[in-house]
XYZ file of C-alpha atoms in Angstrom:
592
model
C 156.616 58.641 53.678
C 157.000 59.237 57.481
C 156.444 62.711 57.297
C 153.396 61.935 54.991
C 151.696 59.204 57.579
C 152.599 61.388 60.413
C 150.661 64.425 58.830
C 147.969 62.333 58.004
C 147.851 61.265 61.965
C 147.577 65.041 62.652
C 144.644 65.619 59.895
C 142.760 62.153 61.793
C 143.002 63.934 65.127
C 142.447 67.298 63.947
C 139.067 65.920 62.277
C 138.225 64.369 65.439
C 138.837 67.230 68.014
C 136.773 69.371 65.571
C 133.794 67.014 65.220
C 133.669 67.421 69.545
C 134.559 71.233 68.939
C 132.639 73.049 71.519
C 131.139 76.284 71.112
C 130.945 79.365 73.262
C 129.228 79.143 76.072
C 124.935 80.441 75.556
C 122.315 81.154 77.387
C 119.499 78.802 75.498
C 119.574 75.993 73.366
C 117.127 74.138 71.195
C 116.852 70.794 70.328
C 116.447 71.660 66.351
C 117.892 74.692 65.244
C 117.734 78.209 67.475
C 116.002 79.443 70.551
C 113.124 81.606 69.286
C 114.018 84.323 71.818
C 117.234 86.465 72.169
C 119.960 86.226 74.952
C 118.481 89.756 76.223
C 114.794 88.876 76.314
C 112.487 90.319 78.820
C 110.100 87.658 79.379
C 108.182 84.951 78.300
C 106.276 85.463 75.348
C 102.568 84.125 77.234
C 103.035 86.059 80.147
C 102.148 89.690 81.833
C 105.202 91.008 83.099
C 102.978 93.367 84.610
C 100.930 90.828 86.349
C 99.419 92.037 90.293
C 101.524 90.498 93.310
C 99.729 88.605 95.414
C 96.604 86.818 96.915
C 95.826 83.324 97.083
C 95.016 80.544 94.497
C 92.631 78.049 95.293
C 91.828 74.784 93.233
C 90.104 71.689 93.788
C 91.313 68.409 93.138
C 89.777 64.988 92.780
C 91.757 62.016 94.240
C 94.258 61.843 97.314
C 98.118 61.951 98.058
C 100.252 60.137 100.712
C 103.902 61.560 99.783
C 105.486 64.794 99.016
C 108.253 63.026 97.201
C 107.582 63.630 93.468
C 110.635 61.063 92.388
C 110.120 57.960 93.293
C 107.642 55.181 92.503
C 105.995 54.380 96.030
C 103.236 56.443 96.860
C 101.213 59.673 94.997
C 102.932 63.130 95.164
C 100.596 66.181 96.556
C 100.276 67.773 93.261
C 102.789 70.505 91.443
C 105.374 69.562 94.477
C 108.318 69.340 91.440
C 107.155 72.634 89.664
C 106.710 74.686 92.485
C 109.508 73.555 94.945
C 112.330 72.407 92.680
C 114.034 73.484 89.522
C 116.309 72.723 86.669
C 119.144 73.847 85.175
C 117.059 75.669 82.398
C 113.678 76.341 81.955
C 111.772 75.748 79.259
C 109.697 78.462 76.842
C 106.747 76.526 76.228
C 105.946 78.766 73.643
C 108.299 76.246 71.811
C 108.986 72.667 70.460
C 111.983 72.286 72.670
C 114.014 75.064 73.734
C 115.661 75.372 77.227
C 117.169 78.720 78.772
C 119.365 79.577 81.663
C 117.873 79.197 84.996
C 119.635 77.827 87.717
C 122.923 77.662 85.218
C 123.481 81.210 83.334
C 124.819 79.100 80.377
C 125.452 75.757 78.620
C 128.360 74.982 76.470
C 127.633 72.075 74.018
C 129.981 70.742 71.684
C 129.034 70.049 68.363
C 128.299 66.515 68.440
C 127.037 66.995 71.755
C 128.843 63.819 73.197
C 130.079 67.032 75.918
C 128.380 69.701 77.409
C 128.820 71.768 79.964
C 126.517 74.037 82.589
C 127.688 76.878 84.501
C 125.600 77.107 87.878
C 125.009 81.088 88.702
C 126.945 82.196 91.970
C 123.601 83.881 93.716
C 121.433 80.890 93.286
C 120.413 78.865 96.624
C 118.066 76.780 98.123
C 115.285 77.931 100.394
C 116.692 76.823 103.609
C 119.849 79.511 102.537
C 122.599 77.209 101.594
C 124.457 77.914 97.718
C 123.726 75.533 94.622
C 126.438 73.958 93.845
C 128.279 71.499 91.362
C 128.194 69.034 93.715
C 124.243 69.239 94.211
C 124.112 68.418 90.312
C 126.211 65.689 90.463
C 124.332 64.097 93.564
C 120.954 64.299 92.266
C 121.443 63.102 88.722
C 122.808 60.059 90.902
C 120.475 59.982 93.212
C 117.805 60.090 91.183
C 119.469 57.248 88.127
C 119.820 54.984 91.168
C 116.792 55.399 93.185
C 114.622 57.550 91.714
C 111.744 57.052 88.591
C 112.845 54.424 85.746
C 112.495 57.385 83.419
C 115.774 59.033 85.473
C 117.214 55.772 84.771
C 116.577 55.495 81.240
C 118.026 59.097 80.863
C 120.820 59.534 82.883
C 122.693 56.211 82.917
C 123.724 57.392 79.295
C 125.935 59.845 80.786
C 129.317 58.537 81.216
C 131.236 60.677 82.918
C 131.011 63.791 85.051
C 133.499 66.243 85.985
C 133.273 69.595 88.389
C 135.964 71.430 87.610
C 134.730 74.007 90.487
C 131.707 74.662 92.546
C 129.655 76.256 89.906
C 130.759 74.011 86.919
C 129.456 70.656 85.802
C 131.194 68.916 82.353
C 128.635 65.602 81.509
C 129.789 63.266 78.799
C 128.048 60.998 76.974
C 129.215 58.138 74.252
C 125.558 56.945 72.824
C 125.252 59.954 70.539
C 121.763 61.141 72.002
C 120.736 64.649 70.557
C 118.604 65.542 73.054
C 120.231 64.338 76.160
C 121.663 67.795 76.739
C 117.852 69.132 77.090
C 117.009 65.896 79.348
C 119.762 66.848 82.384
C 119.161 70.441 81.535
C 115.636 69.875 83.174
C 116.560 67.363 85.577
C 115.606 68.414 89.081
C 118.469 69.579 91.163
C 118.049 68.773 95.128
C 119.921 69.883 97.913
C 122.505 67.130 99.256
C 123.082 68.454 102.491
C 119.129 68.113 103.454
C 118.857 64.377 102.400
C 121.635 63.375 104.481
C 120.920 60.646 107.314
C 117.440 60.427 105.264
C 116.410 57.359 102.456
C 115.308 59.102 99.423
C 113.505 56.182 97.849
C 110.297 56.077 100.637
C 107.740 57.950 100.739
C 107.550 60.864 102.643
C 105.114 63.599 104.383
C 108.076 65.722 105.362
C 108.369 69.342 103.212
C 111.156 69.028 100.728
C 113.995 71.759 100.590
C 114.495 73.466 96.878
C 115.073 76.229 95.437
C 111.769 77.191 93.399
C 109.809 79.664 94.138
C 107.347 77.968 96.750
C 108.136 76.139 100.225
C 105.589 73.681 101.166
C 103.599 75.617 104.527
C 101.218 73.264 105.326
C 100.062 69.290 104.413
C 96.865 67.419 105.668
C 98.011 64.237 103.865
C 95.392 63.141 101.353
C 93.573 66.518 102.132
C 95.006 69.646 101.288
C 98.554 71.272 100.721
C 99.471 74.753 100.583
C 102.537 76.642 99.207
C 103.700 79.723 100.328
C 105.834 82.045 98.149
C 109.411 82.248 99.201
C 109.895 85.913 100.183
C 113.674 85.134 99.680
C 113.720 83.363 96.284
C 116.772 83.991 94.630
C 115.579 83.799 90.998
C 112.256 86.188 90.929
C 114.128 88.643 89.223
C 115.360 86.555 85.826
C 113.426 87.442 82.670
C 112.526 83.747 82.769
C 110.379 84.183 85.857
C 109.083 87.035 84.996
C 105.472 87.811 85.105
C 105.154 83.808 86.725
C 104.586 82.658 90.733
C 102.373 85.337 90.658
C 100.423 84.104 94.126
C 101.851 84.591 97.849
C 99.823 81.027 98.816
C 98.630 78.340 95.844
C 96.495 76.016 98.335
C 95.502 72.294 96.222
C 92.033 70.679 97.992
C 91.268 67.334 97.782
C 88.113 65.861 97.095
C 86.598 62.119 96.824
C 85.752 62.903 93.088
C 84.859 65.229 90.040
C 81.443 66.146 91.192
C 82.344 67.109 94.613
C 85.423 69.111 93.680
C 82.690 70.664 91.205
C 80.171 72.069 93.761
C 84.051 73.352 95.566
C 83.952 75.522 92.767
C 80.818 76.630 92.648
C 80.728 77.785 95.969
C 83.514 79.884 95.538
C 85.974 77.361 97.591
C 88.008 77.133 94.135
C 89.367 79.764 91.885
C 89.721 78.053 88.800
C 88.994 74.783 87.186
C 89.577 72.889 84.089
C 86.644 70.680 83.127
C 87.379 67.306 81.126
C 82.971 66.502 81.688
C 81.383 67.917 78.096
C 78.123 67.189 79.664
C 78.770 69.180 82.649
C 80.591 71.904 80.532
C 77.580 72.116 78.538
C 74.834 72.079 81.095
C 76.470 72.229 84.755
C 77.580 75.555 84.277
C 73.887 77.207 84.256
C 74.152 78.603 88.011
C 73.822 82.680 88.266
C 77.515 83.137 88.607
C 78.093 81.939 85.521
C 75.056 84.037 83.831
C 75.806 87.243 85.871
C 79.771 87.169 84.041
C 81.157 86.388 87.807
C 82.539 82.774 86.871
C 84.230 83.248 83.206
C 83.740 80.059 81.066
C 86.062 79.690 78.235
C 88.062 77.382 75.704
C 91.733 77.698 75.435
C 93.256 76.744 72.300
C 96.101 74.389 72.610
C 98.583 73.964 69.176
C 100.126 70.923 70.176
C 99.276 67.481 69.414
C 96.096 66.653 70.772
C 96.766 64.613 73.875
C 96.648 60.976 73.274
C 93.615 58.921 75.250
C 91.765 56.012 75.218
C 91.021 52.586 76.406
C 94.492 50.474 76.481
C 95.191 47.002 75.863
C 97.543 45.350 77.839
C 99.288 42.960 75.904
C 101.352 41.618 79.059
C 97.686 39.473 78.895
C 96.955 36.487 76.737
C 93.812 37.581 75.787
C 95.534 40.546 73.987
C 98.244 39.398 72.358
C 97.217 39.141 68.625
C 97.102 42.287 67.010
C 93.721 41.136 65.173
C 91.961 40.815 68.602
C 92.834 44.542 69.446
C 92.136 45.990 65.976
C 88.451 44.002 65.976
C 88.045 45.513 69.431
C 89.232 48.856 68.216
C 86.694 48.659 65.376
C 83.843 47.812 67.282
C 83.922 51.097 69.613
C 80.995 53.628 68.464
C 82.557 56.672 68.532
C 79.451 58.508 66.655
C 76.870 57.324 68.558
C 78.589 58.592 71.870
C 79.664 61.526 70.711
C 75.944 62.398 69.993
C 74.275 60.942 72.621
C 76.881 61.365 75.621
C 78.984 64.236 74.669
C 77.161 66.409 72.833
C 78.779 66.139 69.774
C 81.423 68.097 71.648
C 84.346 65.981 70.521
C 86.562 65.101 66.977
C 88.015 61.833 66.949
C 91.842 61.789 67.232
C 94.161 59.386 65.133
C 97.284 58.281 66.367
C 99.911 59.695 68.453
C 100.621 63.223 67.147
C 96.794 63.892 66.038
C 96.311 67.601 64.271
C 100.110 68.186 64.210
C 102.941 68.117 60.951
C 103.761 65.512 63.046
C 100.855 62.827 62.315
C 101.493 60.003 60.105
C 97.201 60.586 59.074
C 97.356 61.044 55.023
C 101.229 60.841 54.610
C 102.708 58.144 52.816
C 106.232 56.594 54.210
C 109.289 58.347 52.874
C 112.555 56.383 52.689
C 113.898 57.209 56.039
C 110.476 56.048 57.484
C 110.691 52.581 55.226
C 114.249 51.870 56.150
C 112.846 52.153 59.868
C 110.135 49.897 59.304
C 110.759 47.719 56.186
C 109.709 48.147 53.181
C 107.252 45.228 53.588
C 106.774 46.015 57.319
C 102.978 46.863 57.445
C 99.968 46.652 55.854
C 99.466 48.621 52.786
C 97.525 51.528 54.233
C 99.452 51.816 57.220
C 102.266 52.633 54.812
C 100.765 54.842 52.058
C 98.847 56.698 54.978
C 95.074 55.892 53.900
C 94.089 53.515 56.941
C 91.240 55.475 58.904
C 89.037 54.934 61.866
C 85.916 53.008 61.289
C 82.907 55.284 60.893
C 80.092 53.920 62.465
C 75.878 54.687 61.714
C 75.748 56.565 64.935
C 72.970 53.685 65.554
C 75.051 52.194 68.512
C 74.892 48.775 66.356
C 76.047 49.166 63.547
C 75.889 45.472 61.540
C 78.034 46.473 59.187
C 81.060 47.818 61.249
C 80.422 44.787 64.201
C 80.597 41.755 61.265
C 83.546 43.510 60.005
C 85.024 43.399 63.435
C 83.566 39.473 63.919
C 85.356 38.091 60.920
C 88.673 39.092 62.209
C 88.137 37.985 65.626
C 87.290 34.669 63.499
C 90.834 35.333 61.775
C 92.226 35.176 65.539
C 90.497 31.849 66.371
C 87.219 33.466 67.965
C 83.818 32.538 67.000
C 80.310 33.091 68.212
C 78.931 30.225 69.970
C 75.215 29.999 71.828
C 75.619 34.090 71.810
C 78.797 33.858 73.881
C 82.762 34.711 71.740
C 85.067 31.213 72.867
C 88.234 30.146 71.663
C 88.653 27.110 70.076
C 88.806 25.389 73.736
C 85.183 26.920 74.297
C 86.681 29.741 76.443
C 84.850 32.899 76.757
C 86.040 36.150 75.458
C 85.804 38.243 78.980
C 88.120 40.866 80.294
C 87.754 43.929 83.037
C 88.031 47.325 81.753
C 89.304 49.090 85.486
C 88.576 52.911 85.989
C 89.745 55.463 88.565
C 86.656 57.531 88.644
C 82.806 57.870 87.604
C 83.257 60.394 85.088
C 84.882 57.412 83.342
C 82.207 55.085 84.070
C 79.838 56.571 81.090
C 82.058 55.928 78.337
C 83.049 52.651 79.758
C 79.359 51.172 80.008
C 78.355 52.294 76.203
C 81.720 49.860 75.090
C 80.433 47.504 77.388
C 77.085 47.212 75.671
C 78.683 47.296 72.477
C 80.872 44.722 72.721
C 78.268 42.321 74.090
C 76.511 42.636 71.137
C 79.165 40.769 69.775
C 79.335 38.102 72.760
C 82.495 39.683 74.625
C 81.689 39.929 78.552
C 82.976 43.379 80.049
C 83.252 43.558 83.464
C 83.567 47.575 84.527
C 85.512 47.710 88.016
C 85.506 51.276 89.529
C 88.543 51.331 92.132
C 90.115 54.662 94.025
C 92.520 56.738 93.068
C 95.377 55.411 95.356
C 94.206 51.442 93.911
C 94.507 52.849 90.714
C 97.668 54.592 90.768
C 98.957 51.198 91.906
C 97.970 48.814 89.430
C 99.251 51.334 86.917
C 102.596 51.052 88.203
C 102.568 47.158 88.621
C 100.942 46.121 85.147
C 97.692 44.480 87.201
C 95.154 44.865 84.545
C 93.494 43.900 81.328
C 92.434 47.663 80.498
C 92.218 50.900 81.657
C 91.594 54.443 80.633
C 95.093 56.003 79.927
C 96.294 59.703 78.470
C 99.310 60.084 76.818
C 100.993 63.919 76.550
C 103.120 64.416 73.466
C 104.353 67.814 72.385
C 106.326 68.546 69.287
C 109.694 67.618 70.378
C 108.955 63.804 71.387
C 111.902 62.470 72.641
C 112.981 60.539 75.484
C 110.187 60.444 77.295
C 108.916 58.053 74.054
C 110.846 55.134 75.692
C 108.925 55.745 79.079
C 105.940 55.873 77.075
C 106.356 52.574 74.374
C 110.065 51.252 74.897
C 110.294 47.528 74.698
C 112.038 47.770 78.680
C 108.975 49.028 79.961
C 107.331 45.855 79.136
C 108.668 44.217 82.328
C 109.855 47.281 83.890
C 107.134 48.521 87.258
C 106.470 51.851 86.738
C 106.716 53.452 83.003
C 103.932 54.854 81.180
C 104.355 51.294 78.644
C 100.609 50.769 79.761
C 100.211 48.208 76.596
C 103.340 46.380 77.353
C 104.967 47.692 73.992
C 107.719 45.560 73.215
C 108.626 46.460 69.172
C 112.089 46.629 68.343
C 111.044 48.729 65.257
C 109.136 50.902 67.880
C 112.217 51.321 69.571
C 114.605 51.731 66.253
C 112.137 54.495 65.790
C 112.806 56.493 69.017
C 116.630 56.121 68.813
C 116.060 57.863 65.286
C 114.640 60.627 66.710
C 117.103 60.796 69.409
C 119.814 60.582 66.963
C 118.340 63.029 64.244
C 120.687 65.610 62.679
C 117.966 67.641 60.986
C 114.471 68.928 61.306
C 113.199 65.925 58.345
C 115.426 63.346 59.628
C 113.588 64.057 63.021
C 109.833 64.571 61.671
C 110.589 61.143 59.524
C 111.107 59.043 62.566
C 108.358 60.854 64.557
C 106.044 59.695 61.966
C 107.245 55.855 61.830
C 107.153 55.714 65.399
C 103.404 56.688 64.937
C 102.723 54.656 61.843
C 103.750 51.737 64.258
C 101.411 52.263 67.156
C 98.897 52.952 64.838
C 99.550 49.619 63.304
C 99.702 47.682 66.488
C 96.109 48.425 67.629
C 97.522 49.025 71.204
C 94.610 51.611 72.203
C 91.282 52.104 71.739
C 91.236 55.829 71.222
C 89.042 58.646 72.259
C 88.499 62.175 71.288
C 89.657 65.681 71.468
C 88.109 69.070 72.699
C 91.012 71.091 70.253
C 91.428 72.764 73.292
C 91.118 73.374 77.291
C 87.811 73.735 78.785
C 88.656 76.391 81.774
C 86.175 77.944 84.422
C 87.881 80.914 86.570
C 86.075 83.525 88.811
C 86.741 86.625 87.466
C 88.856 88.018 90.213
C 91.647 85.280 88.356
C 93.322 87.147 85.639
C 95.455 85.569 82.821
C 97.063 87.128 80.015
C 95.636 86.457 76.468
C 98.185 84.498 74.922
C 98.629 81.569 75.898
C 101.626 78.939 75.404
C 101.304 75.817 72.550
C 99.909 73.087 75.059
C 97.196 75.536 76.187
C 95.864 76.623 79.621
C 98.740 77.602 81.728
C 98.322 78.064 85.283
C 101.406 79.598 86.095
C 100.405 82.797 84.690
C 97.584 83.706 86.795
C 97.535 86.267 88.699
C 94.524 87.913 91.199
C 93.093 90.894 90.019
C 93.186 94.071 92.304
């Protein structure tokens, strides 16, 4: 009987050591599945390894900057500061969901739960001012930046419990909460030099040029004007198959400009090289200068085959005036899509629906299986929210439609709001008023036509244009009743969902929450993806995550090009394929 309990001791451990096996050490990893491309691949499969050396890049930018810190909350980072002057771990393929390979680590051993995995940090690579990568860099920044850095650090790597650095070049993270993806998360966590930041406080803002080890060093900074990158002419990496045929430029130099229009003319004059234009209107009728007629500016529209971003007018619920649902899906309804897609667009744009619009991932015409429903509740939602039939209102195109706006009247009388003397009050005679706060006029348009809409229905808009640097702050504290926002998810949602919608970021300064999101099915949904075992356990709580911001009316949402509207002088080259979010800049290069 001994003997028997004793072997049946061994078989308990035995199970257990096996269920953390970990396999041989590789060069990629995916979160689903395998890396599409082989441990000897030459290069990305959207780039020219061929690509001309070279040149300078030139864009123009609307907006300002007052830090070259890309990590923290206080201030605006000069723009692609993290993608040009720091790296990861591994590098993604965007030519994928989610697959990472070997960058500044030549491999990653994961076990097979993935509660351990390990990087190994390659011996040649350094940082620009000379000095080696090591372990203890890793170790530092994921610390550094958990602690004092972006709450989205903090929401990712406070789940790692342990680290160990068994030598310079090794780093063994550890995690208990079962998170699939959390190996992907630190493999793309920026890695900073902790020599450099000694004597210095990481968590202000800063106008001094960062030390990393990407391909760029920061030359020159006009704060709120201008920066310029130079190419590092000692960058350790250029030669990895990863990097090949990208950083084609010796100088990328970003100008700043008070808005659209005047960045605009930049191009046109030939101070820009290339530009990607959000303004239909101008896309459709600004472009008629010779250049463009003689083939010297190229105008074109680059496909993009993941979900189309997500945008609109949000509600933020943090306000009284917004907290019933019925309010935001009356408000939701009255928004004339048609009639400004005709008359300020165009009729340049589709209307996107939910969270993962045109993707397998869209909850649009898909009724809820049983891993959705056990999410959710079975009795969780309205019935077309469920079976997948709930659509967008349709409007006339008339700009007042009756039939839409009394539909969207009777349920603000549901909510306790009724017309009175041409004016929407509560039942304490309260108006219905709010301010709908934009960052720029190109927003202004769009903003005015829901105005006059809404007023039709007695609800006061007040439209409050504010600069960029206002803007960016009242984003970060909550200080606003709505605002134009754009969310970015790609086919691998993950972490990044809790930034986006997780009930923390409802009193939490500085997450994408914009609506103030605070839905523990919401969140039950994200810790299913993050927890998924298969490709349909994954896609399953993708799509209740998006049944249930559907549901909650927390945006007003826009439209969709299918695509990047890009305008590049025809001395910028680019190779034909491009990646699944689109237009990629990266993989430019100046023609001879």
């Amino acid at each position: 009987m001994h003997f028997l309990k004793t072997l049946g001791c061994a078989l308990a451990t035995f199970a257990s050591l096996a269920t953390a096996a970990v396999s041989a050490p590789a060069p990629s990893i995916a979160m689903h599945g395998e890396p599409a491309l082989p441990p000897d691949f030459k290069n990305l499969p959207y780039v020219n390894p061929d690509a001309p050396q070279g040149g300078t890049l030139r864009q123009a930018l609307s907006g300002s900057f007052d830090s070259l810190n890309p990590f923290i909350i206080k201030g605006t980072a000069g723009f692609n500061v993290r993608t040009l002057v720091f790296e990861s771990l591994m590098g993604r393929n965007w030519d994928e969901p989610f697959s990472l390979y070997g960058l500044l680590a030549e491999s990653i051993d994961v076990s097979d739960d993935r509660s351990t995995f390990t990087f190994k940090i390659r011996p040649e690579a350094h940082f620009s001012d000379g000095s080696p990568v090591t372990a203890a860099d890793v170790v530092w920044s994921m610390e550094t930046l958990r602690d004092k850095g972006r709450p989205n650090f903090k929401n990712s790597y406070s789940k790692v419990t342990s680290v160990e650095t068994p030598d310079d070049h090794t780093v063994v993270f550890k995690q208990q909460g079962g998170d699939r993806e959390l190996p992907l998360i630190v493999g793309l966590m920026p890695v900073l030099p902790k020599k450099a930041w000694e004597g210095k406080d990481f968590d202000v803002t800063t106008l001094e040029p960062l030390v990393g080890s990407g391909p760029y060093v920061i030359s020159e900074v006009k704060a709120g004007e201008s920066i310029t990158y130079k190419k590092d002419p000692n960058y350790w990496g250029k030669n990895l198959p990863l990097n090949k045929g990208l950083w084609n430029f010796d100088t990328l130099r970003y100008d700043y400009f008070r808005d659209a229009n005047a960045a605009f003319e930049a191009l046109k004059k030939g101070d820009a090289d290339v530009r990607i234009e959000t303004d239909p209107v101008r896309w459709t009728s600004g472009y008629d200068f010779p250049a463009v007629s003689e083939g010297k500016l190229i105008k074109e529209t680059v496909t993009q085959r993941s979900p189309a971003p997500t945008s609109g007018f949000v509600f933020n619920t943090r306000r009284k005036i917004f907290e019933d649902v019925r309010v935001r899906e009356a408000l939701v309804m009255a928004f004339d899509f048609e009639w400004a897609n005709t008359n300020l667009f165009g009729a340049a744009y589709k209307r996107t629906f939910g969270y993962y619009s045109g993707s397998d991932l869209s909850s649009l015409g898909k009724p809820a299986d049983e891993r959705e429903l056990a999410i959710i509740g079975a009795d969780g939602l309205r019935k077309d929210y469920l079976d997948g039939t709930y659509r967008l209102p349709v409007s006339d195109g008339s700009g007042r439609d009756r039939k839409v706006l009394r539909a969207a009247v009777a349920l603000l009388a549901d909510a306790g709001w009724t017309i009175k003397d041409g004016a929407m009050v509560n039942a304490a005679g309260e108006p219905f008023a709010f301010t709908l706060t934009l960052a720029n006029s190109d927003q202004e348009k769009i903003a005015l036509h829901y105005q006059r809409t809404l007023k039709q229905i007695g609800i006061r808009v007040d439209v409050r244009l504010i600069d960029p640097a206002q803007f960016t702050s009242i984003q970060k504290t909550y200080d606003y009743d709505m605002i134009p926002v754009t969310w970015f998810n790609s086919l691998s949602p993950g972490n990044e969902q809790k930034l986006y919608f997780g009930s923390d970021g409802r009193k939490t300064e500085g997450t994408r929450n914009y609506a103030g999101i605070a839905d523990p099915k919401v969140d039950a949904a994200i810790d299913a993806m993050l927890k998924a075992n298969s490709e349909e356990e994954f896609e399953s709580a993708v799509r209740a995550e998006d049944r249930l911001l559907v549901a909650g009316h927390y945006l007003v949402p826009f439209y969709d090009a299918g695509g990047q509207w890009v305008a590049r002088w025809s001395t910028i080259g680019r190779p034909e394929k491009q990646p699944l979010p689109g237009f990629e800049a990266t993989t430019l290069w100046r023609n001879p």
